[in-house]
Tab-separated table of C-alpha atoms in Angstrom:
chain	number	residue	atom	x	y	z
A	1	UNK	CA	199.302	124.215	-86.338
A	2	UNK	CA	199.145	122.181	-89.132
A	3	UNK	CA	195.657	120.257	-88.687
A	4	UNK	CA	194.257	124.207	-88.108
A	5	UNK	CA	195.624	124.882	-91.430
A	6	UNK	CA	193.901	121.522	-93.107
A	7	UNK	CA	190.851	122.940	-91.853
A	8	UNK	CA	191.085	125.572	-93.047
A	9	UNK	CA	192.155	124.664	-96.761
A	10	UNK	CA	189.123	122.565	-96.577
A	11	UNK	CA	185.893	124.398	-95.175
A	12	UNK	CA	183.524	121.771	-96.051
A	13	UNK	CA	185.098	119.647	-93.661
A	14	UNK	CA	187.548	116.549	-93.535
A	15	UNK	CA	187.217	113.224	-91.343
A	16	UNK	CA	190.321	112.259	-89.541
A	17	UNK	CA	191.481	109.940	-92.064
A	18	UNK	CA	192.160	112.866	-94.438
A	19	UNK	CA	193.482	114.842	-91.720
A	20	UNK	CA	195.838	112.248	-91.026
A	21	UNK	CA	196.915	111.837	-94.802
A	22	UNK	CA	197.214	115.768	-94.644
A	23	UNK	CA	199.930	115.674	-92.084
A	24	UNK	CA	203.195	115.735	-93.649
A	25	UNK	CA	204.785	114.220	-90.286
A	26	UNK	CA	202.196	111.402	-90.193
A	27	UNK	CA	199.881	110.852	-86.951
A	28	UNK	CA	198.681	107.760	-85.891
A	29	UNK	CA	194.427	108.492	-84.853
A	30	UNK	CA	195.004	108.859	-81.027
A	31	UNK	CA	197.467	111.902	-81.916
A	32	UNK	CA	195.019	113.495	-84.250
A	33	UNK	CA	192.187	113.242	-81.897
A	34	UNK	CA	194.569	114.924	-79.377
A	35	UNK	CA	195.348	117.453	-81.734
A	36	UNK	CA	191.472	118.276	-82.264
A	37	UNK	CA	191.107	118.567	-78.637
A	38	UNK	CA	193.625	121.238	-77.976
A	39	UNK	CA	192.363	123.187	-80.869
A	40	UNK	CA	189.192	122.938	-79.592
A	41	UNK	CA	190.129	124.786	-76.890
A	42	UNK	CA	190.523	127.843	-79.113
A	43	UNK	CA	188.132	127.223	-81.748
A	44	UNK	CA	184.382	126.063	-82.440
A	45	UNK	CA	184.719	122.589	-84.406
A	46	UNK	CA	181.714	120.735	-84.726
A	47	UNK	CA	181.460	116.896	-85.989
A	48	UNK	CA	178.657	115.986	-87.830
A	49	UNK	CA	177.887	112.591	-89.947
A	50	UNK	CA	178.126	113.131	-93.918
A	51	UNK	CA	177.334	110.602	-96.281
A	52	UNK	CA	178.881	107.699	-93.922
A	53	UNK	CA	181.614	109.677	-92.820
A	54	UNK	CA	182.256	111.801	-89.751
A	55	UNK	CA	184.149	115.271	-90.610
A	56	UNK	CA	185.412	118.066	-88.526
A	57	UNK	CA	184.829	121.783	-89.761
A	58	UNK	CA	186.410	124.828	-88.598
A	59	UNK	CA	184.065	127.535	-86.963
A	60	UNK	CA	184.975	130.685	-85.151
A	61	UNK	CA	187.979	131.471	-82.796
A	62	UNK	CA	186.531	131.633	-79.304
A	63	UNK	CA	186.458	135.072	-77.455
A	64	UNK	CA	187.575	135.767	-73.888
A	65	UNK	CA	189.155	133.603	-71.471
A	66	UNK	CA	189.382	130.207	-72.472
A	67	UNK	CA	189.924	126.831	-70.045
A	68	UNK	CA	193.914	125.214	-70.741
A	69	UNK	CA	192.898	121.912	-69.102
A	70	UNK	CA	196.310	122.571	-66.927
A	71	UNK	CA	195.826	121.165	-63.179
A	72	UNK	CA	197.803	123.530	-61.228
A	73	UNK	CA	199.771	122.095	-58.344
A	74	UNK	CA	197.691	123.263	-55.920
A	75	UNK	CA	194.393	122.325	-57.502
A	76	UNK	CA	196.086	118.796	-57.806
A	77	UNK	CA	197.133	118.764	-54.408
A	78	UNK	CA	193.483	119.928	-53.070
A	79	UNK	CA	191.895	116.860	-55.112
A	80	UNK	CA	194.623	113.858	-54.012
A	81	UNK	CA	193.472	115.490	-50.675
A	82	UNK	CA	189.969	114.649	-50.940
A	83	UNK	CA	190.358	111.189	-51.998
A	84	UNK	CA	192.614	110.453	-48.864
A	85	UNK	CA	195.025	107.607	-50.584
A	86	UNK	CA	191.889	105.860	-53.026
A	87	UNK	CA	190.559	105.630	-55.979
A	88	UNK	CA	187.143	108.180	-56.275
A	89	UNK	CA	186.159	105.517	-58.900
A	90	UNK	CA	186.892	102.153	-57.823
A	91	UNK	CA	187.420	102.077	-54.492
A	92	UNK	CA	191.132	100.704	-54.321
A	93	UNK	CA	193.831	102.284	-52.512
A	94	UNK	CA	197.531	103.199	-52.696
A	95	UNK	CA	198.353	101.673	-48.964
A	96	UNK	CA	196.476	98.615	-49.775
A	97	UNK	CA	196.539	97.542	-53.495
A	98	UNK	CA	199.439	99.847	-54.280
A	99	UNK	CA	197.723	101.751	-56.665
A	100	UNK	CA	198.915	105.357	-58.280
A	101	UNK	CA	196.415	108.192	-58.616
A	102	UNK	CA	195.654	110.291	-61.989
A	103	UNK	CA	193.958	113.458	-61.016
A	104	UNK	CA	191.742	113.699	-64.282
A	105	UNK	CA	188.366	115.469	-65.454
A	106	UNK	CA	184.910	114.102	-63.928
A	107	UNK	CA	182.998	115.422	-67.167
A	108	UNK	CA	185.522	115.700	-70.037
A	109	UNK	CA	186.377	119.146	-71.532
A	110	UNK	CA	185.651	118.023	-74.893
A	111	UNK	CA	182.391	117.999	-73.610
A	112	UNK	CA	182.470	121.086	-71.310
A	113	UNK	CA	183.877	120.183	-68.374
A	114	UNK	CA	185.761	122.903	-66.467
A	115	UNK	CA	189.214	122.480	-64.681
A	116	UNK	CA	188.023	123.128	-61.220
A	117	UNK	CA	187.935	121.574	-58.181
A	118	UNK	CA	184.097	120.097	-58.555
A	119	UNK	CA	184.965	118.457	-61.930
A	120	UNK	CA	188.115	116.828	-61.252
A	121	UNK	CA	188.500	113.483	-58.870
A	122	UNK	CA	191.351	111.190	-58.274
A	123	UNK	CA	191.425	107.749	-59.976
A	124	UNK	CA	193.652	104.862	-60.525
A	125	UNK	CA	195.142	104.317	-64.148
A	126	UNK	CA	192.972	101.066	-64.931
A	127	UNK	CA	189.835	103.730	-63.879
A	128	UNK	CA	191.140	106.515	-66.148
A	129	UNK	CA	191.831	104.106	-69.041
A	130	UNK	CA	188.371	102.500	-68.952
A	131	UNK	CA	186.680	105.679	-68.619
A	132	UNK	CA	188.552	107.603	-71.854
A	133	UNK	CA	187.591	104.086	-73.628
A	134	UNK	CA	183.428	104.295	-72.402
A	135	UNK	CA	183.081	108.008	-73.087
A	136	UNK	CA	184.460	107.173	-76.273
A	137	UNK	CA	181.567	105.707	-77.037
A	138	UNK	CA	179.452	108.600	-77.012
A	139	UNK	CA	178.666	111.433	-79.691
A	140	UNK	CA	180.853	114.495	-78.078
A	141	UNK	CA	178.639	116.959	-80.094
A	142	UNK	CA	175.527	115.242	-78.587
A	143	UNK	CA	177.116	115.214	-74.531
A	144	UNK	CA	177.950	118.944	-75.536
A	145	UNK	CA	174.892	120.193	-76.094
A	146	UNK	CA	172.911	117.920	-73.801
A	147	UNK	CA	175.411	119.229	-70.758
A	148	UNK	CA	174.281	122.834	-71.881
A	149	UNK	CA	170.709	122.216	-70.472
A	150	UNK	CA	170.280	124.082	-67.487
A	151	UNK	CA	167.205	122.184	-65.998
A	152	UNK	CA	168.582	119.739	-64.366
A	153	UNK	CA	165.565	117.144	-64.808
A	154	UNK	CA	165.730	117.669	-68.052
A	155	UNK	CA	169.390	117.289	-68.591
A	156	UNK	CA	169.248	113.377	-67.032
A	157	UNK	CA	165.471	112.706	-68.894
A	158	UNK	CA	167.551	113.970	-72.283
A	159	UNK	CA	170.496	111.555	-71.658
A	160	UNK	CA	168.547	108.230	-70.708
A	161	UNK	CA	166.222	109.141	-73.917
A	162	UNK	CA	169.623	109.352	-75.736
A	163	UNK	CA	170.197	105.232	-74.584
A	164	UNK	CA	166.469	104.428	-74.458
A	165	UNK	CA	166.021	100.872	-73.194
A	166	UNK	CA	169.509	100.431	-72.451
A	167	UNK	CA	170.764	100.124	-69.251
A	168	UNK	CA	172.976	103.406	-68.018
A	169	UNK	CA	175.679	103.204	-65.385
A	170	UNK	CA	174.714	105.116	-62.259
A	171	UNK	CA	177.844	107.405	-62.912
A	172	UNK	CA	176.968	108.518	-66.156
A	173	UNK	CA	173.462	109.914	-64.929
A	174	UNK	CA	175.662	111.019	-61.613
A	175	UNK	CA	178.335	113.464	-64.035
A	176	UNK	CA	175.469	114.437	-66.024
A	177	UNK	CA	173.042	115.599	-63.284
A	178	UNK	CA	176.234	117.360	-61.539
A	179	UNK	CA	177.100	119.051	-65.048
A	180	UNK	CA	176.159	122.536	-63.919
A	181	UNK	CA	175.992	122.971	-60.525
A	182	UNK	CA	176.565	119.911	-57.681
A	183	UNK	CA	173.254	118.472	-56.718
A	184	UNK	CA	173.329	116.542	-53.283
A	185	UNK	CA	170.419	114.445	-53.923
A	186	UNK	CA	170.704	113.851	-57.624
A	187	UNK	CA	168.812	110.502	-57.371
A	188	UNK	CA	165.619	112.399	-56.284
A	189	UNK	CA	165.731	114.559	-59.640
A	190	UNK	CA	165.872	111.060	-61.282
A	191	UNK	CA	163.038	109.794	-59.194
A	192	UNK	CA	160.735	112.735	-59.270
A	193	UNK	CA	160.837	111.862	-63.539
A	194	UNK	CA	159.101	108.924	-62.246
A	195	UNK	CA	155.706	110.859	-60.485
A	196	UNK	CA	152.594	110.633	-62.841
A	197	UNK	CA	152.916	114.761	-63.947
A	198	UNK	CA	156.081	113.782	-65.326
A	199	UNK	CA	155.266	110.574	-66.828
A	200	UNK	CA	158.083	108.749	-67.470
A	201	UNK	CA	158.774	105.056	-66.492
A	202	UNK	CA	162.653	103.973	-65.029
A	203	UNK	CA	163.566	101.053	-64.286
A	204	UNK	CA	166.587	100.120	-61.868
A	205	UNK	CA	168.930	97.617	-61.851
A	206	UNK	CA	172.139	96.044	-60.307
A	207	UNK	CA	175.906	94.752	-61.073
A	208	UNK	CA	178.963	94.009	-58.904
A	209	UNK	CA	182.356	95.457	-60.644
A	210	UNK	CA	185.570	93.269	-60.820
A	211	UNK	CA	186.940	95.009	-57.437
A	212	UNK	CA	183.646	93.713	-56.014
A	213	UNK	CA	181.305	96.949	-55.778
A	214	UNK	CA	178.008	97.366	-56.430
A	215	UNK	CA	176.671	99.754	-59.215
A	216	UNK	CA	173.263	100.925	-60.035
A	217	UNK	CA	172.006	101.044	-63.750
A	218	UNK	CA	168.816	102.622	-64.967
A	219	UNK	CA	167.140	102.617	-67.620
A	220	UNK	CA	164.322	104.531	-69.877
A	221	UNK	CA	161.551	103.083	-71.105
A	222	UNK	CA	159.074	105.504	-72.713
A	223	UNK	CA	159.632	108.804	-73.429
A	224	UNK	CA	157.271	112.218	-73.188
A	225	UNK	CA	158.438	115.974	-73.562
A	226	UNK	CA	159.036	117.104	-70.194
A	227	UNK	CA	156.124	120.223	-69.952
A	228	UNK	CA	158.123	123.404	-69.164
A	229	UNK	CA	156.958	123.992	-65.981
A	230	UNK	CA	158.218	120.735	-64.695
A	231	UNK	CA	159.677	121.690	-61.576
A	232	UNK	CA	156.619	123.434	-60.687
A	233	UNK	CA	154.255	120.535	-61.135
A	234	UNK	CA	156.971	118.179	-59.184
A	235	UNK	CA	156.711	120.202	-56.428
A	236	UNK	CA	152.946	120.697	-56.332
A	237	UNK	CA	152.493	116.960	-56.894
A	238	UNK	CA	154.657	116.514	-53.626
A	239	UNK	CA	152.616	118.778	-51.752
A	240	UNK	CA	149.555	116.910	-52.589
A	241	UNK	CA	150.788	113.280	-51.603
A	242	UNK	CA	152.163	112.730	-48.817
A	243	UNK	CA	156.011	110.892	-48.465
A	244	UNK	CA	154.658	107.540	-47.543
A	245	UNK	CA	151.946	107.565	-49.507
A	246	UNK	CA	153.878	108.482	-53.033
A	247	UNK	CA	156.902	106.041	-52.158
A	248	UNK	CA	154.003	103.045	-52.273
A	249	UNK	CA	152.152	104.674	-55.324
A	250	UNK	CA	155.570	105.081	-57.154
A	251	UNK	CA	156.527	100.891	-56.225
A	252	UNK	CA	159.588	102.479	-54.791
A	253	UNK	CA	159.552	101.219	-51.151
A	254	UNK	CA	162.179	98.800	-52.024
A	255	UNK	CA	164.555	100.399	-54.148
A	256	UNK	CA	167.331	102.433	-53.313
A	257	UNK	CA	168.616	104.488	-55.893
């Protein structure tokens, strides 16, 4: 493959600029970042900012079995099965606002998202567009690492510390909380980062979406380490007040999550 080559002709790393003027059949920046994804794949590349510039470098050729990103029919069949005719995202539906559904990834593989039934949903094509265009925005060497965290408490403090005192969609904290394993009550991980042993402060808010639903946005306004026996001193904390009791003390009685 010809960018694999580049890279390799160039081991202290190119941005995609020079890997597009590298290209001897051209490539317009959507096709080279396409590229970089399938090798990607196969090989470590990490990204990292260099004197104003953003450049790729080839690592190792990964060992073992490695995920194609391929939906199988009957993996594609078992997920336009779940969503029963509607969009997992938006909420529209074929019968009613005629509407076509993209099986795609929840968490994207660039990121390490697997191709298996719990990361993949069924959304409409204004959904999928929008979401390739948000996650985008964020640093894929940053979501890679930070969806490596095993604790999951730690994994959705890490993110909203990553957008401190910005609001985050409800989604985002949803894919990133679900990252490893699914977690039915993900909004209680969020809200236990709110009890005094943890420390930190969240605030919640609200929007309605162009189809008319409303979202939940949250957002981080201090920060402190996370000690590493955090689950521990959740539970023990929990123990110690009782339900009613810590809902009041948190100010939570009227929020829903």
């Amino acid at each position: 493959m010809a960018i694999l080559d580049l890279l390799r002709t160039n081991p202290a790393g190119l941005d995609i600029e020079e890997i597009k003027a590298g290209l001897t059949y051209g490539g317009t920046h959507t096709h080279v970042d396409r590229r970089l994804r399938s090798l990607r794949k196969y090989y470590d590349i990490p990204g990292k900012r260099h004197g104003g510039r953003f450049i790729y470098i080839l690592g190792e050729q990964k060992t073992g079995e490695t995920d194609s990103g391929a939906v199988s029919g009957k993996l594609r069949a078992q997920v336009l099965g779940l969503a029963k005719g509607r969009c997992q995202m938006c909420g529209k539906t074929i019968a009613e606002d005629g509407i076509k559904l993209q099986v795609d990834h929840k968490v994207p593989q660039d990121w390490g998202g697997l191709t298996v039934l719990e990361n993949l949903w069924a959304i409409c094509l204004d959904c999928n567009n929008g979401k390739q265009a948000h996650f985008a925005s964020y640093d894929q060497d940053e979501m890679t690492a930070l969806l490596k965290i095993e604790s999951v408490h730690l994994r959705i403090a890490t993110f909203l510390k990553m957008h401190i005192n910005e609001d985050v969609d409800s989604n985002m904290i949803e894919f990133v909380a679900n990252a490893k394993e699914r977690q039915e009550d993900w909004q209680k991980r969020l809200r236990d980062l709110r009890y005094p042993v943890i420390g930190l402060k969240i605030s919640t808010g609200r929007y309605q979406t162009p189809q008319g639903f409303t979202r939940s946005t949250y957002r981080l306004e201090n920060w402190r380490d996370l000690p590493h026996d955090h689950r521990q001193l959740i539970r023990a904390w929990e123990k110690k007040v009782n339900r009613p009791a810590l809902t009041a003390k948190l100010g939570l009685k009227n929020v829903q999550p």
